[in-house]
Amino acid sequence: MRGETVWLHAPGHGLLRPVRLLHPRHRVYLVPRPGDIVLLGATEIESEDRSPMSLRSAVELMAAAHSVMPALAESRILRLDRNLRPALPDNRPHIDVTPQRVAVNGLFRHGWLLAPALVEDALAAWARLRADAALPGPEIER
C-alpha cells in the first residue's frame, strides 16, 4: 500500500493534536509537529510503486487539507514524501506470538495510532503464553 505525505511550514497553525477528515473520497490527517510544521497525509494507493508523488495526488491531498483548515492556504510546502506501508491482504494488523518472539505487522496507515495498544496486546499475549507454558522469562538486573 502506497502512502503519500506533504510536509508544510505553517506558522501559527494552532493545531494541538492530530485531526482526521473521514470523507468518502478523501481521508486526510493533519499532524502538528515541532517548529510550526504540519504533516499532511495520507493517500491510499494499492501499489508498490515508489516513484515520486503525482500531481493529482498532491492536488487532491492539499485541497482536502485546505477544506479542513483554510488557514493552510498560505503555508509553504517543504517536502512531498511517499513510501510503502506494511499492509496485509485484509488490511488488518496481525500479532504472532511464540514463546521465543513477538511479531506485529500490517499496521497499514494507522500504525502511528495503533502501535501503543498493539504493543500492549502483544506483550500481554506473550506473558500469558509463557505463563501457560511455565517458561522462564528474561532475567532483569536491578
PDB file of C-alpha atoms in Angstrom:
ATOM      1  CA  MET A   1       0.000   0.000   0.000  1.00  0.00           C
ATOM      2  CA  ARG A   2       1.488   3.316  -1.089  1.00  0.00           C
ATOM      3  CA  GLY A   3       1.118   6.336   1.161  1.00  0.00           C
ATOM      4  CA  GLU A   4       1.963   9.937   0.443  1.00  0.00           C
ATOM      5  CA  THR A   5       2.515  12.894   2.746  1.00  0.00           C
ATOM      6  CA  VAL A   6       3.079  16.615   2.452  1.00  0.00           C
ATOM      7  CA  TRP A   7       5.223  18.497   4.976  1.00  0.00           C
ATOM      8  CA  LEU A   8       4.060  22.081   5.425  1.00  0.00           C
ATOM      9  CA  HIS A   9       5.573  25.053   7.224  1.00  0.00           C
ATOM     10  CA  ALA A  10       2.507  26.720   8.731  1.00  0.00           C
ATOM     11  CA  PRO A  11       3.406  29.321  11.382  1.00  0.00           C
ATOM     12  CA  GLY A  12       0.591  29.853  13.855  1.00  0.00           C
ATOM     13  CA  HIS A  13      -1.383  26.843  12.623  1.00  0.00           C
ATOM     14  CA  GLY A  14      -2.931  26.357  16.068  1.00  0.00           C
ATOM     15  CA  LEU A  15      -3.172  22.556  15.964  1.00  0.00           C
ATOM     16  CA  LEU A  16      -2.678  20.932  19.348  1.00  0.00           C
ATOM     17  CA  ARG A  17      -3.312  17.325  18.316  1.00  0.00           C
ATOM     18  CA  PRO A  18      -3.833  15.285  15.138  1.00  0.00           C
ATOM     19  CA  VAL A  19      -7.007  15.980  13.163  1.00  0.00           C
ATOM     20  CA  ARG A  20      -8.687  13.471  10.819  1.00  0.00           C
ATOM     21  CA  LEU A  21     -11.108  14.085   7.970  1.00  0.00           C
ATOM     22  CA  LEU A  22     -13.139  10.991   7.191  1.00  0.00           C
ATOM     23  CA  HIS A  23     -14.711  11.787   3.849  1.00  0.00           C
ATOM     24  CA  PRO A  24     -15.867   9.106   1.380  1.00  0.00           C
ATOM     25  CA  ARG A  25     -13.391  10.336  -1.230  1.00  0.00           C
ATOM     26  CA  HIS A  26     -10.561  11.805   0.859  1.00  0.00           C
ATOM     27  CA  ARG A  27      -9.285  10.561   4.178  1.00  0.00           C
ATOM     28  CA  VAL A  28      -6.819  13.108   5.438  1.00  0.00           C
ATOM     29  CA  TYR A  29      -4.944  13.659   8.656  1.00  0.00           C
ATOM     30  CA  LEU A  30      -3.117  16.753   9.863  1.00  0.00           C
ATOM     31  CA  VAL A  31      -0.437  16.213  12.497  1.00  0.00           C
ATOM     32  CA  PRO A  32       1.225  19.141  14.285  1.00  0.00           C
ATOM     33  CA  ARG A  33       4.995  18.789  14.507  1.00  0.00           C
ATOM     34  CA  PRO A  34       7.586  20.953  16.263  1.00  0.00           C
ATOM     35  CA  GLY A  35       8.760  24.126  14.552  1.00  0.00           C
ATOM     36  CA  ASP A  36       5.440  25.227  13.008  1.00  0.00           C
ATOM     37  CA  ILE A  37       5.356  22.109  10.843  1.00  0.00           C
ATOM     38  CA  VAL A  38       2.167  20.294   9.866  1.00  0.00           C
ATOM     39  CA  LEU A  39       2.337  16.794   8.411  1.00  0.00           C
ATOM     40  CA  LEU A  40      -0.453  16.161   5.934  1.00  0.00           C
ATOM     41  CA  GLY A  41      -1.374  12.657   4.782  1.00  0.00           C
ATOM     42  CA  ALA A  42      -2.374  10.215   3.582  1.00  0.00           C
ATOM     43  CA  THR A  43      -3.289   8.798   0.269  1.00  0.00           C
ATOM     44  CA  GLU A  44      -4.138   5.116  -0.078  1.00  0.00           C
ATOM     45  CA  ILE A  45      -2.983   3.721  -3.373  1.00  0.00           C
ATOM     46  CA  GLU A  46      -2.947  -0.037  -3.984  1.00  0.00           C
ATOM     47  CA  SER A  47       0.555  -0.097  -5.405  1.00  0.00           C
ATOM     48  CA  GLU A  48       4.152  -0.988  -4.688  1.00  0.00           C
ATOM     49  CA  ASP A  49       5.352   1.979  -6.760  1.00  0.00           C
ATOM     50  CA  ARG A  50       7.994   4.109  -5.025  1.00  0.00           C
ATOM     51  CA  SER A  51       8.191   6.821  -7.697  1.00  0.00           C
ATOM     52  CA  PRO A  52       7.610  10.488  -6.766  1.00  0.00           C
ATOM     53  CA  MET A  53       4.126  11.735  -5.899  1.00  0.00           C
ATOM     54  CA  SER A  54       1.844  12.517  -8.833  1.00  0.00           C
ATOM     55  CA  LEU A  55       0.393  15.961  -9.418  1.00  0.00           C
ATOM     56  CA  ARG A  56      -3.098  14.517  -8.963  1.00  0.00           C
ATOM     57  CA  SER A  57      -2.290  13.050  -5.537  1.00  0.00           C
ATOM     58  CA  ALA A  58      -0.625  16.253  -4.362  1.00  0.00           C
ATOM     59  CA  VAL A  59      -3.505  18.470  -5.503  1.00  0.00           C
ATOM     60  CA  GLU A  60      -6.205  16.205  -4.024  1.00  0.00           C
ATOM     61  CA  LEU A  61      -4.382  15.861  -0.720  1.00  0.00           C
ATOM     62  CA  MET A  62      -3.766  19.584  -0.345  1.00  0.00           C
ATOM     63  CA  ALA A  63      -7.318  20.501  -1.444  1.00  0.00           C
ATOM     64  CA  ALA A  64      -8.754  18.170   1.197  1.00  0.00           C
ATOM     65  CA  ALA A  65      -6.467  19.686   3.852  1.00  0.00           C
ATOM     66  CA  HIS A  66      -7.479  23.192   2.801  1.00  0.00           C
ATOM     67  CA  SER A  67     -11.162  22.239   3.163  1.00  0.00           C
ATOM     68  CA  VAL A  68     -10.477  21.112   6.751  1.00  0.00           C
ATOM     69  CA  MET A  69      -8.263  24.058   7.633  1.00  0.00           C
ATOM     70  CA  PRO A  70      -8.433  27.048   5.240  1.00  0.00           C
ATOM     71  CA  ALA A  71      -5.622  28.780   7.157  1.00  0.00           C
ATOM     72  CA  LEU A  72      -3.191  26.350   5.491  1.00  0.00           C
ATOM     73  CA  ALA A  73      -3.608  28.203   2.169  1.00  0.00           C
ATOM     74  CA  GLU A  74      -0.520  30.318   2.833  1.00  0.00           C
ATOM     75  CA  SER A  75       1.625  27.557   4.302  1.00  0.00           C
ATOM     76  CA  ARG A  76       4.788  26.615   2.452  1.00  0.00           C
ATOM     77  CA  ILE A  77       5.360  23.155   1.020  1.00  0.00           C
ATOM     78  CA  LEU A  78       8.588  21.806   2.487  1.00  0.00           C
ATOM     79  CA  ARG A  79       8.541  18.283   1.138  1.00  0.00           C
ATOM     80  CA  LEU A  80       6.414  15.752  -0.727  1.00  0.00           C
ATOM     81  CA  ASP A  81       7.048  12.205   0.510  1.00  0.00           C
ATOM     82  CA  ARG A  82       5.918   8.759  -0.455  1.00  0.00           C
ATOM     83  CA  ASN A  83       6.593   5.284   0.792  1.00  0.00           C
ATOM     84  CA  LEU A  84       5.018   1.889   1.139  1.00  0.00           C
ATOM     85  CA  ARG A  85       3.050   0.917   4.210  1.00  0.00           C
ATOM     86  CA  PRO A  86       3.126  -2.530   5.771  1.00  0.00           C
ATOM     87  CA  ALA A  87      -0.272  -3.926   4.832  1.00  0.00           C
ATOM     88  CA  LEU A  88      -1.544  -7.475   4.801  1.00  0.00           C
ATOM     89  CA  PRO A  89      -4.126  -8.617   2.223  1.00  0.00           C
ATOM     90  CA  ASP A  90      -7.047  -7.859   4.576  1.00  0.00           C
ATOM     91  CA  ASN A  91      -5.517  -4.509   5.709  1.00  0.00           C
ATOM     92  CA  ARG A  92      -5.737  -5.602   9.351  1.00  0.00           C
ATOM     93  CA  PRO A  93      -2.857  -5.807  11.826  1.00  0.00           C
ATOM     94  CA  HIS A  94      -1.589  -9.219  12.847  1.00  0.00           C
ATOM     95  CA  ILE A  95       0.101 -10.295  16.075  1.00  0.00           C
ATOM     96  CA  ASP A  96       2.045 -13.570  16.055  1.00  0.00           C
ATOM     97  CA  VAL A  97       3.273 -14.755  19.453  1.00  0.00           C
ATOM     98  CA  THR A  98       5.541 -17.697  20.207  1.00  0.00           C
ATOM     99  CA  PRO A  99       7.493 -18.350  23.408  1.00  0.00           C
ATOM    100  CA  GLN A 100      10.641 -17.014  21.723  1.00  0.00           C
ATOM    101  CA  ARG A 101       9.314 -13.973  19.858  1.00  0.00           C
ATOM    102  CA  VAL A 102       6.526 -11.500  19.280  1.00  0.00           C
ATOM    103  CA  ALA A 103       5.865 -10.191  15.755  1.00  0.00           C
ATOM    104  CA  VAL A 104       3.472  -7.370  14.905  1.00  0.00           C
ATOM    105  CA  ASN A 105       2.861  -6.485  11.270  1.00  0.00           C
ATOM    106  CA  GLY A 106       0.352  -4.946   8.908  1.00  0.00           C
ATOM    107  CA  LEU A 107      -0.319  -1.723  10.782  1.00  0.00           C
ATOM    108  CA  PHE A 108      -1.147  -0.084   7.453  1.00  0.00           C
ATOM    109  CA  ARG A 109      -1.895   3.648   7.630  1.00  0.00           C
ATOM    110  CA  HIS A 110      -2.930   3.519  11.266  1.00  0.00           C
ATOM    111  CA  GLY A 111       0.388   2.422  12.734  1.00  0.00           C
ATOM    112  CA  TRP A 112       1.087   5.724  14.431  1.00  0.00           C
ATOM    113  CA  LEU A 113      -2.241   5.445  16.268  1.00  0.00           C
ATOM    114  CA  LEU A 114      -2.441   1.689  16.855  1.00  0.00           C
ATOM    115  CA  ALA A 115       1.148   0.846  17.784  1.00  0.00           C
ATOM    116  CA  PRO A 116       0.926   1.608  21.532  1.00  0.00           C
ATOM    117  CA  ALA A 117      -2.229  -0.502  22.003  1.00  0.00           C
ATOM    118  CA  LEU A 118      -0.946  -3.349  19.828  1.00  0.00           C
ATOM    119  CA  VAL A 119       2.340  -3.495  21.734  1.00  0.00           C
ATOM    120  CA  GLU A 120       0.384  -3.814  24.985  1.00  0.00           C
ATOM    121  CA  ASP A 121      -1.788  -6.578  23.482  1.00  0.00           C
ATOM    122  CA  ALA A 122       1.225  -8.394  22.057  1.00  0.00           C
ATOM    123  CA  LEU A 123       3.176  -8.296  25.321  1.00  0.00           C
ATOM    124  CA  ALA A 124       0.124  -9.428  27.303  1.00  0.00           C
ATOM    125  CA  ALA A 125      -0.386 -12.354  24.897  1.00  0.00           C
ATOM    126  CA  TRP A 126       3.300 -13.236  25.184  1.00  0.00           C
ATOM    127  CA  ALA A 127       3.139 -13.137  29.002  1.00  0.00           C
ATOM    128  CA  ARG A 128       0.042 -15.407  29.000  1.00  0.00           C
ATOM    129  CA  LEU A 129       1.712 -17.861  26.627  1.00  0.00           C
ATOM    130  CA  ARG A 130       4.851 -18.005  28.739  1.00  0.00           C
ATOM    131  CA  ALA A 131       2.837 -18.394  31.957  1.00  0.00           C
ATOM    132  CA  ASP A 132       0.756 -21.209  30.438  1.00  0.00           C
ATOM    133  CA  ALA A 133       3.919 -22.973  29.297  1.00  0.00           C
ATOM    134  CA  ALA A 134       5.699 -22.238  32.609  1.00  0.00           C
ATOM    135  CA  LEU A 135       8.651 -20.859  30.695  1.00  0.00           C
ATOM    136  CA  PRO A 136      11.154 -18.650  32.459  1.00  0.00           C
ATOM    137  CA  GLY A 137      11.149 -15.019  31.446  1.00  0.00           C
ATOM    138  CA  PRO A 138      14.212 -12.934  30.704  1.00  0.00           C
ATOM    139  CA  GLU A 139      16.480 -12.138  33.604  1.00  0.00           C
ATOM    140  CA  ILE A 140      16.204  -8.496  34.611  1.00  0.00           C
ATOM    141  CA  GLU A 141      19.010  -6.988  36.653  1.00  0.00           C
ATOM    142  CA  ARG A 142      18.068  -4.291  39.118  1.00  0.00           C
TER     143      ARG A 142
END
